[in-house]
Amino acid sequence: MKCEAEQSQGLQMEEQQDIASTDGGYVGDIVIEKFLIESKKSTPHVQLACSMQHSAFPLHGNELCVWNTEDPSQQLLALRGHHQPISAVTFGNTATPLLICSASPDRVIMWSLDECREKILEGLIPRGTVLGTLLGTVLYLRFSPDDRIIAMCAGNKILMLDTESRSTLVELEGHQGPVTAAEFCTWRAHVVISVSEDRSFKVWDHRNGSLIYNSPVLAASPLLSLLVIEGSKQLVTGCAEGQLWVFSLVDKHHYRCVTHADLRKKRERFSTRRLESNPGSLPEESRLPSARELAKGDDVEVTLPVLGLAHCDLSLGLASECGLLSPENTSCLWIGSSAGLLMFNLANFELEAVLHYRDFRNLSIQIAGSCAMMSKTSDGKAFCVLTAMFGNGIAGLKVDPTALLRCQQHPTLGTPLSVLPSSRVLPTSPLHFGVVESSAQPARHRQPAARSVVRDQPLVFHSKVRSSGYTSAPHATMFSPKTNIKNDCKRSSECKNSYKWKESPVQNSPPTRLSRRLAVAEGRAAVRCIQFSGDGRRLACGSANHLALVFDADLTGTPTVFPGHDGAVNTVCWSHDGRWLLSVSQDGTLRVWSARRMELALCLGKDLLPKPVQSAQFYYIDTFILLSSGPEVQLFTYHIDTCKDEIRRYKPKSRGRAVVRLPMTGAVEVTSLSAVNDFYSYLVLTAGRNRTLEAFDLNVGRSAAVITEAHSRPVHQICQNKGSSFMTQPSQLYNLFATTAVADGIRLWDLRTLRCERRFEGHLNRCYPCGIAFSPCGRYVACGAEDRHAYVYEMGSSTFCHRLSGHTDTVTGVAFSPSASQGLGPAGRWTDHACGRGEMLLIRKGAQTADPGSHVAGPQNAVLSEQGTPSMTRLTWSSRPLQADLRPQKPSVRGLSGWGQGHLLG
């Protein structure tokens, strides 16, 4: 053999050097062209191969070339045995012996690299094992996990070849076009998955040659590549038009689609984010092309066919990096295309980095015809083999993904944000006013109480002064309702003690069965919002018939009605101590109700709120009322007078006034607002009509961070991971929050990095705003959907783990019960266009009940679902037996109650 001569003539080795990029400067540590070979014949569309230490590719048509990526000093290994051009090459999965298989129309040969090198050292010609002859044009080869079987894609068939007996075990037929790729399922070795030019994928059992699953047509162009990810049990495939699909291979998921991505749009979004993060330097795509570039046709848009897929290992490179990808979110994917390499994040479905071949002028290949990649675990680098689309060049590239991320990502500057405060309240802070006022307020109340003894007051109507004209018995009878109020306070104290008596366990089975149905509203009145109290004993809801209702959490008894609004109630919110209930209506008023006395305590009208209020809540452990009105976030301090003056009862003494008004950047309307009220926190999160997210630091009274283009549509809900008094979470989990927008799924964000860490897209949401909620344990996210189901996602997975059926129309709101002992249970609210009356359904877990010796407030694993126009329905999952007249539901996860906003359809 003339291996050394061929190496010296055809191979050009390049030393590590600085390669100029289009961004200016030098980025030689990003990509290095390790070798360049000029083949006698062009090989634009062939299967290339990369392993941990070697790369293989066809040379001069019918020769197999193997190059050692770890030790380039070793001579190039050229293997001959084919008479026709090689079309597919693949490496085995076992390290010893390392096998390689090559295929051409005349034969399929398996080689052992160790034996071939020994033969060459002995001066002999290495020979491989012929597994088959005249099998047609082979487009793809793949070894089984134990290297005993080779899947060979020839025409419309998949041939399973036995490497020991050299025979064909089975032929898998069913595709309507040439099979372009096939992969084995590593955790189920008898399963093989194939994609074809017929634009579908199939799942086979190659032991008996049966078809397990046949997908529908996915795209208008052929599927070219395929990858099976063992860690997340997912299937990734891409087509010739730059479309990417991710499917779940988890048992009982039925090969559901996790996400679908358009790489061209993803690349445009990535370029936009990069330009906004660094406006001083424009990327190459935004510059006007020169005359030389126009002559070459570089301004022509290049498609992004998915030529190859490979796992991207970032664990080593990001171990000491800050501000790039978080260590918990390093599941990425290399996508090889004709224009470059793309790093795709499998958690948030976004591009993390893009390496365009044309951006590195010293790279010999600008447009690739074939591509193969492999991540190196030893040094954290990746190796890529390319063949030229137009030409005979074959190149090997060494890419540093960490350097690529460092070059293209915009790290977080300054001190990272956190929901948990790290410093005391500043004297100039708006929050300092509330602290000082709350500490001085009791003293001002006590002084008038001392002077009231000597002040002249009427004797007839005052309850504490006995008139000489009346006996004591009628007085006791007349003011007996006040005695009941005192008893209510005692019961509330008992509830408060039991509120912290027992912490709920996180691990337990979810509720599954429907147990109670309760009519809530008659006619076409829709429930717009619902929320559980902090102790889980009561449930408040606002309806379109201008009422706010409070139920017992187990949906028994008569609800308490709070009338007074002149419009639909859009928001209800409990105070931290459970004494007050806040409601916001379309009539422009904000009202605070006494949950004990069942009466109005405070009303903020249009004189203080000239623009409609979108969101409102108690804030800073009930010290303030936080609301959004138009483009502003307003912080109100309030005083509720609990003392009754029987003479001037028509003149309320409760009052409220704005402390600070913070406008959003760009003066856009605030669509959603969220802040923590269970503990002291300075941060307030807002969403604007222009699809931005903005965080305000009320300790300094200004904006702290802005996230542009958070969704493709305006965010209609922000949900923070606030935890629960019944469960404990790690402190860093409180910095997570989720946002949702119509037709754009759910995005999970981290305040410390201001990055989208994960996306959830398994539910159907195209028209109606569907609500979201965190579980008290912080392990799950639940949401509603338009396919009449409520979905529950696990935080570590992008596909849902439970889908709860039983609804009759779109589920638009979900929430979790804070006091459920099992941890999670889903809830939803939806709109029913057929039913004419509102009703409430209670669902419990049939097998397990609460411990008789312990008291946990509220129903076990309560889940509430509210139904919008023309009627309302609530479903609650819990742990008591199922009633005979209701159907069992599919399993969910633990303890949830419904929350969300409904919409009255015209």
CSV table of C-alpha atoms in Angstrom, one decimal, residues 99 185 265 280 291 317 379 474 490 608 613 644-645 668 743 807 841 867 877:
chain,number,residue,atom,x,y,z
A,99,LEU,CA,-14.9,-2.0,14.0
A,185,CYS,CA,-32.7,2.3,20.6
A,265,LYS,CA,-36.1,31.4,12.0
A,280,GLY,CA,-21.7,48.1,19.0
A,291,ALA,CA,-18.3,43.6,-4.8
A,317,GLY,CA,-16.1,23.3,29.3
A,379,ASP,CA,-10.7,17.8,26.3
A,474,PRO,CA,-80.7,44.8,76.4
A,490,LYS,CA,-60.4,32.6,68.3
A,608,LEU,CA,-57.1,56.9,42.1
A,613,VAL,CA,-56.2,47.5,36.4
A,644,LYS,CA,-66.6,51.0,64.1
A,645,ASP,CA,-68.1,54.4,64.6
A,668,VAL,CA,-46.2,50.0,27.0
A,743,ALA,CA,-49.3,29.9,20.6
A,807,HIS,CA,-63.0,18.7,30.8
A,841,LEU,CA,-66.4,19.1,40.3
A,867,GLN,CA,-65.0,26.8,33.1
A,877,TRP,CA,-58.3,16.0,42.5
